[in-house]
Amino acid sequence: MEKGNYTLTLIKPYAVQHGFVGPILARINGAGFRISAMKYLQLSLEQSQAFYQVHRGKPFYERLCKFMASGPIVAAILEKPGAVDDYRRLIGATDPKQADEGTLRKLFGRSIESNAVHGSDSDDNAERESNFFFSLLERF
């Protein structure tokens, strides 16, 4: 995988719990992304805190970590040229109320905290986040 051509997504507990995994994956595929790795898992609180360490100290950090450990998630590496920027456009603003029509967060999110999906915000974070969830043996 070439840097700049992949990103990480997490389908968050709210979306998994409400049966939105299939529709979200269909929209991801429809937007031209190839799924090169995927798994279904539940993070412990410690794993959630480690993943979101870049937000440690921010007012939402503890709530976010507890939410992400509250139920199963789907983690996936998505490939496409310009993946980070294209996926950020597909998912929309963090707050579903402010997200553009047709974006994943607008369609499947409930609130800022229960916003359906995570997407890497830079190529460097895509690499770090992908390495957090997937070994090289799990990428195809």
Coordinates of N, CA, C and O in Angstrom, one line a residue:
M1 N 0.8 -1.2 0.0 CA 0.0 0.0 0.0 C 0.9 1.2 0.0 O 1.8 1.4 0.8
E2 N 0.6 2.1 -0.9 CA 1.4 3.3 -1.0 C 0.7 4.4 -0.2 O -0.5 4.7 -0.2
K3 N 1.6 5.1 0.6 CA 1.1 6.2 1.5 C 0.3 7.2 0.6 O 0.7 7.5 -0.5
G4 N -0.8 7.7 1.1 CA -1.6 8.6 0.3 C -2.8 7.9 -0.4 O -3.7 8.6 -0.9
N5 N -2.7 6.6 -0.5 CA -3.7 5.8 -1.2 C -4.5 4.9 -0.3 O -5.2 4.0 -0.8
Y6 N -4.4 5.1 1.0 CA -5.3 4.4 1.9 C -5.6 5.2 3.1 O -5.0 6.2 3.5
T7 N -6.7 4.7 3.8 CA -7.2 5.4 5.0 C -7.8 4.3 5.9 O -8.1 3.2 5.5
L8 N -8.0 4.7 7.2 CA -8.7 3.7 8.1 C -10.0 4.3 8.4 O -10.2 5.5 8.6
T9 N -11.0 3.4 8.5 CA -12.3 3.7 9.0 C -12.7 2.8 10.1 O -12.2 1.6 10.2
L10 N -13.5 3.3 11.0 CA -14.1 2.5 12.1 C -15.6 2.8 12.0 O -16.0 3.9 12.0
I11 N -16.3 1.7 11.9 CA -17.8 1.9 12.0 C -18.0 1.7 13.5 O -17.8 0.7 14.1
K12 N -18.6 2.8 14.1 CA -18.6 2.9 15.6 C -19.8 2.1 16.2 O -20.7 1.7 15.5
P13 N -19.7 1.9 17.5 CA -20.7 1.1 18.2 C -22.2 1.4 17.9 O -23.0 0.5 17.7
Y14 N -22.5 2.7 17.8 CA -23.9 3.1 17.5 C -24.3 2.6 16.2 O -25.4 2.0 16.1
A15 N -23.5 2.7 15.2 CA -23.9 2.3 13.8 C -23.9 0.7 13.8 O -24.8 0.2 13.1
V16 N -23.0 0.1 14.4 CA -23.1 -1.4 14.4 C -24.3 -1.9 15.1 O -25.1 -2.7 14.6
Q17 N -24.6 -1.3 16.3 CA -25.8 -1.7 17.1 C -27.1 -1.5 16.3 O -28.0 -2.2 16.5
H18 N -27.2 -0.5 15.5 CA -28.4 -0.2 14.8 C -28.5 -0.8 13.4 O -29.3 -0.4 12.6
G19 N -27.5 -1.7 13.1 CA -27.6 -2.4 11.8 C -27.2 -1.7 10.6 O -27.6 -2.0 9.5
F20 N -26.3 -0.7 10.7 CA -25.9 0.2 9.6 C -24.6 -0.3 8.9 O -24.1 0.3 8.0
V21 N -24.0 -1.4 9.3 CA -22.7 -1.9 8.8 C -22.9 -2.1 7.3 O -22.1 -1.6 6.5
G22 N -23.9 -2.9 6.9 CA -24.1 -3.2 5.4 C -24.3 -1.9 4.6 O -23.6 -1.7 3.6
P23 N -25.2 -1.1 5.0 CA -25.4 0.1 4.2 C -24.2 1.1 4.1 O -23.9 1.7 3.1
I24 N -23.4 1.1 5.2 CA -22.2 2.0 5.2 C -21.2 1.4 4.3 O -20.6 2.1 3.4
L25 N -21.0 0.0 4.4 CA -20.0 -0.6 3.5 C -20.4 -0.5 2.0 O -19.6 -0.3 1.1
A26 N -21.7 -0.6 1.7 CA -22.2 -0.4 0.4 C -21.8 1.0 -0.2 O -21.4 1.1 -1.3
R27 N -22.0 2.0 0.6 CA -21.7 3.4 0.2 C -20.2 3.6 0.0 O -19.8 4.3 -0.9
I28 N -19.4 2.9 0.9 CA -18.0 3.0 0.7 C -17.5 2.3 -0.6 O -16.8 2.9 -1.4
N29 N -18.1 1.2 -0.9 CA -17.8 0.5 -2.2 C -18.3 1.4 -3.3 O -17.6 1.5 -4.3
G30 N -19.5 1.9 -3.2 CA -20.0 2.7 -4.3 C -19.2 4.0 -4.6 O -19.3 4.5 -5.7
A31 N -18.5 4.4 -3.6 CA -17.6 5.6 -3.7 C -16.3 5.3 -4.3 O -15.4 6.1 -4.4
G32 N -16.1 4.0 -4.7 CA -14.8 3.6 -5.4 C -13.7 3.1 -4.5 O -12.6 2.9 -5.0
F33 N -14.0 2.9 -3.2 CA -12.9 2.4 -2.3 C -12.9 0.9 -2.4 O -13.9 0.2 -2.6
R34 N -11.6 0.4 -2.3 CA -11.4 -1.1 -2.2 C -11.1 -1.4 -0.7 O -10.2 -0.7 -0.1
I35 N -11.7 -2.3 -0.1 CA -11.5 -2.7 1.2 C -10.3 -3.7 1.2 O -10.5 -4.8 0.6
S36 N -9.2 -3.4 1.8 CA -8.0 -4.2 1.8 C -7.8 -5.0 3.1 O -7.0 -5.9 3.2
A37 N -8.5 -4.6 4.1 CA -8.5 -5.3 5.4 C -9.7 -4.9 6.2 O -10.2 -3.8 6.1
M38 N -10.3 -5.9 6.9 CA -11.5 -5.6 7.7 C -11.6 -6.6 8.8 O -11.3 -7.8 8.7
K39 N -12.1 -6.1 10.0 CA -12.3 -7.0 11.1 C -13.4 -6.4 12.0 O -13.7 -5.2 12.0
Y40 N -14.1 -7.3 12.7 CA -15.2 -7.0 13.6 C -14.6 -7.3 15.0 O -14.1 -8.4 15.3
L41 N -14.6 -6.3 15.9 CA -14.0 -6.5 17.2 C -14.6 -5.6 18.3 O -15.4 -4.7 17.9
Q42 N -14.3 -5.8 19.5 CA -14.7 -4.8 20.6 C -13.4 -4.4 21.3 O -12.7 -5.2 21.8
L43 N -13.2 -3.1 21.4 CA -12.1 -2.5 22.1 C -12.3 -2.5 23.6 O -13.4 -2.3 24.0
S44 N -11.3 -2.8 24.3 CA -11.3 -2.5 25.8 C -11.2 -1.0 26.0 O -10.8 -0.3 25.0
L45 N -11.5 -0.6 27.2 CA -11.3 0.9 27.5 C -9.8 1.3 27.3 O -9.5 2.3 26.7
E46 N -8.9 0.4 27.7 CA -7.5 0.7 27.5 C -7.1 0.8 26.1 O -6.3 1.7 25.7
Q47 N -7.6 -0.1 25.2 CA -7.3 0.0 23.8 C -7.9 1.2 23.1 O -7.2 1.9 22.3
S48 N -9.1 1.6 23.6 CA -9.7 2.8 23.0 C -8.9 4.0 23.4 O -8.7 4.9 22.6
Q49 N -8.4 4.1 24.7 CA -7.6 5.2 25.1 C -6.3 5.3 24.4 O -5.8 6.3 24.0
A50 N -5.7 4.1 24.1 CA -4.4 4.1 23.3 C -4.7 4.6 21.9 O -3.9 5.4 21.4
F51 N -5.8 4.2 21.3 CA -6.1 4.6 19.9 C -6.3 6.1 19.8 O -5.8 6.8 18.9
Y52 N -7.0 6.6 20.8 CA -7.4 8.1 20.7 C -6.4 8.9 21.6 O -6.8 10.0 22.0
Q53 N -5.2 8.4 21.8 CA -4.3 9.2 22.7 C -4.0 10.6 22.2 O -3.7 11.5 22.9
V54 N -4.1 10.8 20.9 CA -3.9 12.2 20.3 C -4.9 13.2 20.9 O -4.6 14.4 20.8
H55 N -6.0 12.7 21.4 CA -7.0 13.6 22.0 C -7.0 13.7 23.5 O -7.8 14.3 24.1
R56 N -6.0 13.0 24.1 CA -5.9 13.0 25.6 C -5.9 14.4 26.1 O -5.2 15.2 25.5
G57 N -6.6 14.7 27.1 CA -6.7 16.1 27.7 C -7.8 16.9 27.1 O -8.1 18.0 27.7
K58 N -8.4 16.5 26.0 CA -9.5 17.3 25.4 C -10.8 17.0 26.2 O -10.9 15.9 26.7
P59 N -11.7 17.9 26.2 CA -12.9 17.7 27.1 C -13.7 16.4 26.7 O -14.4 15.8 27.5
F60 N -13.7 16.0 25.4 CA -14.5 14.9 25.0 C -13.8 13.5 25.0 O -14.4 12.5 24.8
Y61 N -12.5 13.5 25.4 CA -11.6 12.3 25.4 C -12.2 11.1 26.1 O -12.4 10.0 25.6
E62 N -12.6 11.3 27.4 CA -13.1 10.2 28.2 C -14.4 9.7 27.7 O -14.6 8.5 27.6
R63 N -15.3 10.6 27.3 CA -16.6 10.1 26.8 C -16.4 9.3 25.5 O -17.0 8.3 25.3
L64 N -15.5 9.8 24.6 CA -15.2 9.1 23.4 C -14.7 7.8 23.6 O -15.1 6.8 23.0
C65 N -13.7 7.7 24.5 CA -13.1 6.4 24.8 C -14.1 5.4 25.4 O -14.1 4.2 25.0
K66 N -14.9 5.8 26.3 CA -16.0 4.9 26.8 C -17.0 4.5 25.8 O -17.4 3.4 25.7
F67 N -17.4 5.4 24.9 CA -18.3 5.1 23.8 C -17.7 4.1 22.9 O -18.3 3.1 22.5
M68 N -16.4 4.3 22.5 CA -15.8 3.3 21.6 C -15.6 2.0 22.2 O -15.4 1.0 21.4
A69 N -15.6 1.8 23.5 CA -15.4 0.5 24.2 C -16.8 0.0 24.5 O -16.8 -1.1 25.1
S70 N -17.9 0.6 24.2 CA -19.2 0.2 24.7 C -19.8 -0.9 23.8 O -20.9 -1.5 24.3
G71 N -19.3 -1.2 22.7 CA -19.8 -2.3 21.9 C -18.9 -2.6 20.7 O -17.9 -1.9 20.5
P72 N -19.3 -3.6 19.9 CA -18.5 -4.0 18.8 C -18.4 -2.8 17.7 O -19.2 -2.0 17.6
I73 N -17.2 -2.9 17.0 CA -17.0 -2.0 15.9 C -16.5 -2.8 14.7 O -16.1 -3.9 14.8
V74 N -16.5 -2.1 13.6 CA -15.8 -2.7 12.4 C -14.7 -1.8 12.0 O -14.9 -0.6 11.9
A75 N -13.5 -2.3 11.9 CA -12.3 -1.6 11.4 C -12.0 -2.0 10.0 O -12.0 -3.2 9.7
A76 N -11.6 -1.1 9.2 CA -11.3 -1.4 7.8 C -10.3 -0.5 7.2 O -10.3 0.7 7.5
I77 N -9.4 -1.0 6.4 CA -8.5 -0.2 5.6 C -9.1 0.0 4.2 O -9.5 -1.0 3.6
L78 N -9.2 1.2 3.8 CA -9.8 1.5 2.5 C -8.8 2.1 1.5 O -8.0 2.9 1.9
E79 N -8.7 1.6 0.3 CA -7.7 2.0 -0.7 C -8.4 2.7 -1.8 O -9.4 2.3 -2.3
K80 N -7.7 3.8 -2.3 CA -8.1 4.6 -3.4 C -7.1 5.7 -3.5 O -6.6 6.2 -2.5
P81 N -6.7 6.2 -4.7 CA -5.9 7.4 -4.8 C -6.5 8.5 -4.0 O -7.7 8.8 -4.2
G82 N -5.8 9.2 -3.2 CA -6.3 10.4 -2.4 C -7.3 9.9 -1.4 O -8.3 10.6 -1.1
A83 N -7.1 8.7 -0.8 CA -8.1 8.1 0.1 C -8.5 9.0 1.3 O -9.7 9.0 1.6
V84 N -7.6 9.6 2.0 CA -7.9 10.3 3.2 C -8.9 11.5 2.8 O -10.0 11.6 3.4
D85 N -8.6 12.3 1.8 CA -9.4 13.4 1.5 C -10.8 12.9 0.9 O -11.8 13.5 1.3
D86 N -10.8 11.9 0.1 CA -12.0 11.4 -0.5 C -12.9 10.8 0.6 O -14.1 11.0 0.6
Y87 N -12.3 10.1 1.5 CA -13.1 9.5 2.6 C -13.7 10.6 3.6 O -14.8 10.5 4.0
R88 N -12.9 11.6 3.8 CA -13.3 12.7 4.7 C -14.6 13.4 4.1 O -15.5 13.7 4.8
R89 N -14.5 13.5 2.8 CA -15.7 14.1 2.1 C -16.9 13.2 2.2 O -18.0 13.6 2.4
L90 N -16.7 11.9 2.1 CA -17.8 10.9 2.1 C -18.4 10.8 3.5 O -19.6 10.7 3.6
I91 N -17.6 11.0 4.6 CA -18.2 10.8 5.9 C -18.8 12.1 6.4 O -19.8 12.0 7.2
G92 N -18.3 13.3 6.0 CA -19.0 14.5 6.4 C -18.5 15.0 7.8 O -17.6 14.4 8.4
A93 N -19.1 16.1 8.2 CA -18.7 16.8 9.5 C -19.0 15.8 10.7 O -19.9 15.0 10.7
T94 N -18.2 16.0 11.7 CA -18.3 15.2 13.0 C -19.7 15.3 13.5 O -20.2 14.3 13.9
D95 N -20.3 16.4 13.5 CA -21.7 16.6 14.0 C -22.7 16.3 12.9 O -22.7 17.0 11.9
P96 N -23.4 15.2 13.0 CA -24.4 14.8 11.9 C -25.3 15.9 11.5 O -25.7 16.0 10.4
K97 N -25.7 16.8 12.5 CA -26.6 17.9 12.2 C -25.9 18.9 11.3 O -26.6 19.7 10.6
Q98 N -24.6 19.0 11.2 CA -23.9 19.9 10.4 C -23.3 19.3 9.1 O -22.8 20.0 8.3
A99 N -23.4 18.0 9.1 CA -22.8 17.2 7.9 C -23.7 17.4 6.7 O -24.9 17.6 6.8
D100 N -23.1 17.4 5.5 CA -23.8 17.6 4.3 C -24.7 16.4 4.0 O -24.4 15.3 4.5
E101 N -25.8 16.7 3.3 CA -26.7 15.6 2.9 C -26.0 14.5 2.2 O -25.1 14.8 1.4
G102 N -26.4 13.3 2.4 CA -25.8 12.1 1.7 C -24.5 11.6 2.3 O -24.0 10.6 1.9
T103 N -23.9 12.3 3.3 CA -22.7 11.8 3.9 C -23.0 10.8 4.9 O -24.1 10.7 5.4
L104 N -22.0 9.9 5.2 CA -22.2 8.8 6.2 C -22.7 9.3 7.5 O -23.6 8.7 8.1
R105 N -22.1 10.3 8.0 CA -22.5 10.8 9.4 C -23.9 11.4 9.4 O -24.6 11.3 10.4
K106 N -24.2 12.1 8.3 CA -25.6 12.6 8.2 C -26.6 11.5 8.1 O -27.7 11.5 8.8
L107 N -26.3 10.5 7.3 CA -27.3 9.4 7.1 C -27.4 8.4 8.3 O -28.5 7.9 8.6
F108 N -26.2 8.2 9.0 CA -26.2 7.1 10.0 C -25.8 7.5 11.4 O -25.8 6.7 12.3
G109 N -25.5 8.8 11.6 CA -25.1 9.2 12.9 C -26.2 9.8 13.7 O -27.2 10.2 13.2
R110 N -26.0 9.8 15.0 CA -27.0 10.4 15.9 C -26.6 11.7 16.5 O -27.4 12.6 16.7
S111 N -25.3 11.8 16.9 CA -24.8 13.0 17.6 C -23.3 13.1 17.3 O -22.7 12.3 16.7
I112 N -22.7 14.2 17.8 CA -21.3 14.3 17.7 C -20.5 13.1 18.2 O -19.6 12.6 17.6
E113 N -21.0 12.6 19.4 CA -20.3 11.4 20.0 C -20.7 10.2 19.3 O -19.9 9.2 19.2
S114 N -21.9 10.0 18.9 CA -22.4 8.8 18.2 C -22.5 9.1 16.7 O -23.6 9.0 16.1
N115 N -21.3 9.4 16.1 CA -21.4 9.9 14.7 C -21.1 8.9 13.6 O -20.8 9.2 12.5
A116 N -21.3 7.6 14.0 CA -21.4 6.5 13.0 C -20.0 6.0 12.6 O -19.7 4.8 12.6
V117 N -19.1 6.9 12.1 CA -17.8 6.4 11.6 C -16.6 7.3 12.0 O -16.8 8.5 12.2
H118 N -15.5 6.7 12.0 CA -14.2 7.4 12.1 C -13.5 7.3 10.8 O -13.6 6.3 10.1
G119 N -12.8 8.4 10.5 CA -11.9 8.4 9.3 C -10.6 9.1 9.6 O -10.6 10.1 10.3
S120 N -9.5 8.5 9.2 CA -8.2 9.2 9.4 C -8.2 10.6 8.8 O -8.8 10.8 7.8
D121 N -7.5 11.5 9.5 CA -7.5 12.9 9.1 C -6.2 13.3 8.3 O -6.1 14.5 7.9
S122 N -5.3 12.4 8.2 CA -4.1 12.7 7.4 C -3.4 11.4 7.0 O -3.8 10.3 7.5
D123 N -2.5 11.5 6.0 CA -1.8 10.3 5.6 C -1.0 9.7 6.7 O -0.9 8.4 6.9
D124 N -0.4 10.5 7.5 CA 0.4 10.0 8.7 C -0.5 9.2 9.7 O -0.1 8.2 10.2
N125 N -1.6 9.8 10.0 CA -2.6 9.2 10.9 C -3.2 7.9 10.3 O -3.4 6.9 11.0
A126 N -3.4 7.9 9.0 CA -3.9 6.7 8.3 C -2.9 5.5 8.5 O -3.3 4.4 8.8
E127 N -1.6 5.8 8.4 CA -0.6 4.8 8.6 C -0.6 4.3 10.1 O -0.6 3.1 10.3
R128 N -0.5 5.3 11.0 CA -0.5 5.0 12.4 C -1.7 4.2 12.8 O -1.7 3.1 13.5
E129 N -2.9 4.6 12.4 CA -4.2 4.0 12.8 C -4.3 2.6 12.1 O -4.8 1.7 12.8
S130 N -3.9 2.5 10.9 CA -4.0 1.2 10.2 C -3.1 0.2 10.9 O -3.5 -1.0 11.1
N131 N -1.9 0.6 11.3 CA -1.0 -0.2 12.1 C -1.5 -0.6 13.4 O -1.1 -1.7 14.0
F132 N -2.3 0.2 14.0 CA -2.9 -0.1 15.3 C -3.8 -1.3 15.2 O -3.8 -2.2 16.1
F133 N -4.6 -1.4 14.1 CA -5.6 -2.5 14.0 C -5.1 -3.7 13.2 O -5.7 -4.8 13.4
F134 N -4.2 -3.5 12.3 CA -3.9 -4.6 11.3 C -2.4 -4.8 11.2 O -1.6 -3.9 11.0
S135 N -2.0 -6.1 11.2 CA -0.6 -6.5 10.9 C -0.5 -6.5 9.3 O -1.5 -6.5 8.6
L136 N 0.7 -6.6 8.8 CA 0.9 -6.7 7.4 C 0.3 -8.0 6.8 O -0.2 -8.1 5.7
L137 N 0.2 -9.1 7.6 CA -0.4 -10.3 7.2 C -1.9 -10.2 7.0 O -2.5 -11.1 6.4
E138 N -2.6 -9.2 7.6 CA -4.0 -9.1 7.5 C -4.5 -8.1 6.4 O -5.6 -7.8 6.2
R139 N -3.5 -7.6 5.5 CA -3.8 -6.7 4.5 C -3.7 -7.4 3.1 O -2.7 -8.0 2.9
F140 N -4.7 -7.1 2.3 CA -4.7 -7.8 1.0 C -4.9 -6.8 -0.1 O -5.6 -5.9 0.0

